[in-house]
Short mmCIF file of C-alpha atoms in Angstrom, two decimals:
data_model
loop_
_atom_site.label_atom_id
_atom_site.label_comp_id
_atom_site.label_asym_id
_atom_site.label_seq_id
_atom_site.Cartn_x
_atom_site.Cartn_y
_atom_site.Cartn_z
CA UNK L 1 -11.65 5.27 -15.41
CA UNK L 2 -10.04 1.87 -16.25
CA UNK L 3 -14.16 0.56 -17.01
CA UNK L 4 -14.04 3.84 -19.52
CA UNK L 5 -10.78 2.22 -21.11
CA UNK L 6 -12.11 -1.47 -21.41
CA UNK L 7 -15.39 -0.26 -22.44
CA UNK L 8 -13.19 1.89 -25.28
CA UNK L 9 -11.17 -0.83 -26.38
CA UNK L 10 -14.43 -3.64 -26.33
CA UNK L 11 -16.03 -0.73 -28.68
CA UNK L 12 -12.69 -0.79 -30.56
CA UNK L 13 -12.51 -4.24 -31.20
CA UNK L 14 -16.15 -4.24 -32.44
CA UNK L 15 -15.50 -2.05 -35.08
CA UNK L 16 -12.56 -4.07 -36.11
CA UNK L 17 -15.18 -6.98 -36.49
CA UNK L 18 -17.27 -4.76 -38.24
CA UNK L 19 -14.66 -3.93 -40.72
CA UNK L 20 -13.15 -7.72 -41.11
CA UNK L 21 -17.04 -8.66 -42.36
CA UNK L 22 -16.96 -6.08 -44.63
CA UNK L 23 -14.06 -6.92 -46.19
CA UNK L 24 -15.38 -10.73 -46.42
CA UNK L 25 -18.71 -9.45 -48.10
CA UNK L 26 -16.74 -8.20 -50.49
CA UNK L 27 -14.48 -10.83 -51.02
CA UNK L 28 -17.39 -13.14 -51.64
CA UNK L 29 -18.67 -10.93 -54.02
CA UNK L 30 -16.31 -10.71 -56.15
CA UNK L 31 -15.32 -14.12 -55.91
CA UNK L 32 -19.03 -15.19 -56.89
CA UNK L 33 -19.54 -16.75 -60.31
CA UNK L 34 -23.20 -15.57 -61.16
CA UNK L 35 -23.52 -13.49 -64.08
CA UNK L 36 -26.88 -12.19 -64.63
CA UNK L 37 -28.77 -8.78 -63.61
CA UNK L 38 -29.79 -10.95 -60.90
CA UNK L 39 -26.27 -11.43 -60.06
CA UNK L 40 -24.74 -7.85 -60.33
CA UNK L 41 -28.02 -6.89 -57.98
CA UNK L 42 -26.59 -9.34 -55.58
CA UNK L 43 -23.36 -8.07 -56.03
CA UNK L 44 -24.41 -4.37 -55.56
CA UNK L 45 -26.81 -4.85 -52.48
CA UNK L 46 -24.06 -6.76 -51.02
CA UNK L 47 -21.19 -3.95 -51.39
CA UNK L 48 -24.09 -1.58 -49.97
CA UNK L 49 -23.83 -3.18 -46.66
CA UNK L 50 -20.66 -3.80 -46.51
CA UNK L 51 -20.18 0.18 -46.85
CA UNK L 52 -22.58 0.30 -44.27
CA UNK L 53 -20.81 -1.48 -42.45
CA UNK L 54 -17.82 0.22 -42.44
CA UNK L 55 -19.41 3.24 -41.75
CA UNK L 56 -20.47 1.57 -38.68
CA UNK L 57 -17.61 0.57 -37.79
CA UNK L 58 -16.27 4.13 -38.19
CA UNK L 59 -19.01 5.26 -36.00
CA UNK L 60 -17.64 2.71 -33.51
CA UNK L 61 -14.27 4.18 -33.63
CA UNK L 62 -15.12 7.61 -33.17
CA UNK L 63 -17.06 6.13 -30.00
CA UNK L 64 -14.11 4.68 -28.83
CA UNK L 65 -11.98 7.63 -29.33
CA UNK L 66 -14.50 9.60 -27.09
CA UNK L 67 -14.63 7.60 -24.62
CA UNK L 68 -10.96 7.62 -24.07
CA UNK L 69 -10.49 11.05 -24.50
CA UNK L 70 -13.47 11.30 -21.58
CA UNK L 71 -10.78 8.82 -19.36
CA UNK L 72 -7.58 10.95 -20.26
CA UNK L 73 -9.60 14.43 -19.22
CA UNK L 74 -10.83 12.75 -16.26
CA UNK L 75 -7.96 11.46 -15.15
CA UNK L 76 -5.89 15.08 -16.00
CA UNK L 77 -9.06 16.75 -13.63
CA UNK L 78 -7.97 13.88 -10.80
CA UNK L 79 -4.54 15.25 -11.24
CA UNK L 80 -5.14 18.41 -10.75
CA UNK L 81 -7.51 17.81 -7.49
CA UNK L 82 -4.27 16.01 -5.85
CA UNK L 83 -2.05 18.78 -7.51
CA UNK L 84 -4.84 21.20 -5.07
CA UNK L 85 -5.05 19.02 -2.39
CA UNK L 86 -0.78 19.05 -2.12
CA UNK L 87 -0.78 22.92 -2.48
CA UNK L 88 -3.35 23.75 0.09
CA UNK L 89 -3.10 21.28 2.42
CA UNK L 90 0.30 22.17 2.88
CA UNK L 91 -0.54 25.90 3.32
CA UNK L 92 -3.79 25.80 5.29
CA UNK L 93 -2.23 23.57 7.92
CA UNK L 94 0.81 26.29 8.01
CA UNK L 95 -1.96 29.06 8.86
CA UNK L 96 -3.73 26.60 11.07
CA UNK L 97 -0.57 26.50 13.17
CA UNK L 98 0.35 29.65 13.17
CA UNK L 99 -3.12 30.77 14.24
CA UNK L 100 -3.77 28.51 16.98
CA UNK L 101 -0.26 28.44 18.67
CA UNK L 102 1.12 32.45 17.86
CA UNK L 103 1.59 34.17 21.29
CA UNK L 104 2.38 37.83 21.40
CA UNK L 105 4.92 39.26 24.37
CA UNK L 106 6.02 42.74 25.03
CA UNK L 107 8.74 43.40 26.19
CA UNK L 108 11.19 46.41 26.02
CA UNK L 109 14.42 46.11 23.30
CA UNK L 110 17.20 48.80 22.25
CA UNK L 111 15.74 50.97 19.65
CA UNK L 112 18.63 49.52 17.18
CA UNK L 113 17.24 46.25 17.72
CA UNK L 114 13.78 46.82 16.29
CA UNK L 115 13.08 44.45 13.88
CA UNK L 116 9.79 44.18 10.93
CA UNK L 117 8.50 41.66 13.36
CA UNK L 118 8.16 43.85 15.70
CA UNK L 119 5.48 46.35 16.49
CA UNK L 120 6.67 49.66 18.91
CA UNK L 121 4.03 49.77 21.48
CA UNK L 122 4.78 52.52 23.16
CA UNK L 123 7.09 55.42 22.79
CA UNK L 124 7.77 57.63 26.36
CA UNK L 125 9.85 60.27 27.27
CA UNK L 126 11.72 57.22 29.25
CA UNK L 127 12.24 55.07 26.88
CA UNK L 128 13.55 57.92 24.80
CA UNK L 129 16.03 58.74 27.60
CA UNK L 130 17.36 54.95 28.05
CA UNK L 131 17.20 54.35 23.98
CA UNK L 132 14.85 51.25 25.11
CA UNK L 133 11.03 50.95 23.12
CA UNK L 134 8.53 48.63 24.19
CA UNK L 135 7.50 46.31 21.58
CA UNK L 136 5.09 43.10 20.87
CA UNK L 137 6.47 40.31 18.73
CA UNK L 138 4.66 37.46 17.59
CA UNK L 139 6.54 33.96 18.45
CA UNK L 140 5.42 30.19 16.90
CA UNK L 141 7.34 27.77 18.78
CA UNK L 142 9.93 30.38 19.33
CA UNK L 143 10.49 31.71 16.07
CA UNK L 144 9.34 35.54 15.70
CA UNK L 145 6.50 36.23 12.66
CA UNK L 146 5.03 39.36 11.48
CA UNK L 147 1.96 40.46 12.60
CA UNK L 148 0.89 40.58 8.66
CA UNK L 149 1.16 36.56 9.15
CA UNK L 150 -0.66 36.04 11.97
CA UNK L 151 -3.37 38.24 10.52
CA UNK L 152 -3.54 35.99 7.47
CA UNK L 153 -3.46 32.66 9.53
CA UNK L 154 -6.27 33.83 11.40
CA UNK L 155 -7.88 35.04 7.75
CA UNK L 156 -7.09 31.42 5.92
CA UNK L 157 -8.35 29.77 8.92
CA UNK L 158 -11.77 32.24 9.28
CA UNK L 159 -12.21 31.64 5.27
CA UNK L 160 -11.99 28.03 5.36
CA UNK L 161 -12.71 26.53 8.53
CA UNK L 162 -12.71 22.83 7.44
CA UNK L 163 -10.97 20.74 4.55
CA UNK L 164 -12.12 19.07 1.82
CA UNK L 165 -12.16 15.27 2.79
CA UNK L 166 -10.60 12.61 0.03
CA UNK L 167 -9.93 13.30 -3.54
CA UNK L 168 -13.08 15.83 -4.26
CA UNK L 169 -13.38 18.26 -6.53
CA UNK L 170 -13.76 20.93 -3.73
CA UNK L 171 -10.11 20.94 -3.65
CA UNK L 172 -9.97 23.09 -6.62
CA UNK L 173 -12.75 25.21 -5.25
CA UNK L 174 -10.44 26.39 -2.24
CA UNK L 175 -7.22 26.18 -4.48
CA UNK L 176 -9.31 29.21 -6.44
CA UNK L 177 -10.18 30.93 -3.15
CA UNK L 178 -6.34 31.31 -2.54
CA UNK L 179 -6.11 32.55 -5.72
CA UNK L 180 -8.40 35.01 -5.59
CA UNK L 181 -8.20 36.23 -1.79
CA UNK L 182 -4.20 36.96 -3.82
CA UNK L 183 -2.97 33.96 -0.98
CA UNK L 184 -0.77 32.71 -3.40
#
């Protein structure tokens, strides 16, 4: 957007050239000696144009000012595309690893020692007897997660197989599928 900002400030500069020649017109004019209807004619054609001018030159501010408020917005969308990028990179790859490297075990615990990570598998007269339940746990790299997360890894990853590549503005389009799948 720097091109936007030079083009802004060339546009700028114009109608400060603009303006300057106005303002000379109308010098001259006034400093011109010629009185006659021939000379106020002169005088009145010229301060015509040089109002023209200026409103020119106002035209070629308002340009200017467009054109850098079309630079600030696109650099505030640019923002917010890395702002995306940040947030869900950080998260998909998260769900990424948890979905490709989450092994469930079984195994049998104390009943006590049932935790919300763990799901009772089966529940026998034996295991009644000996206080034991079976249970699966999910582990990535040795640290236990709830089947909930596992399912949503596997979900994230499902939803949106592949990244956006470089600053695109497909970032914000998965950004607002977290938000509305309620990943957030």
């Amino acid at each position: 957007m720097n091109q936007v900002r030079v083009r802004a400030a060339a546009v700028r500069a114009d109608a400060t050239e603009l303006r300057a020649r106005a303002s000379s017109l109308l010098q001259q004019s006034g400093a011109m000696g010629w009185n006659s209807k021939a000379g106020d004619a002169l005088r009145e054609r010229i301060t015509e144009v040089a109002t023209s001018l200026g409103g020119q030159a106002q035209a070629l501010d308002d340009a200017a000012t467009a054109l850098e408020a079309h630079a600030h917005s696109v650099d505030d969308v640019k923002q917010a595309i890395r702002d995306a990028q940040l947030w869900v990179e950080d998260r998909w790859r998260e769900a990424q690893t948890v979905a490709a490297t989450a092994v469930e075990t079984v195994q049998d615990v104390a009943d006590a020692a049932v935790t919300r990570f763990m799901r009772v598998m089966v529940d026998t007269a034996a295991n009644l007897q000996t206080g034991m339940v079976r249970i699966a746990v999910f582990t990535v790299a040795g640290v236990q997660v709830t089947a909930a997360a596992v399912d949503h890894a596997h979900e994230v990853i499902t939803t949106i197989p592949v990244l956006p590549v470089g600053e695109r503005r497909e970032w914000l389009d998965v950004r607002s599928t977290y938000a509305a799948r309620g990943w957030v």
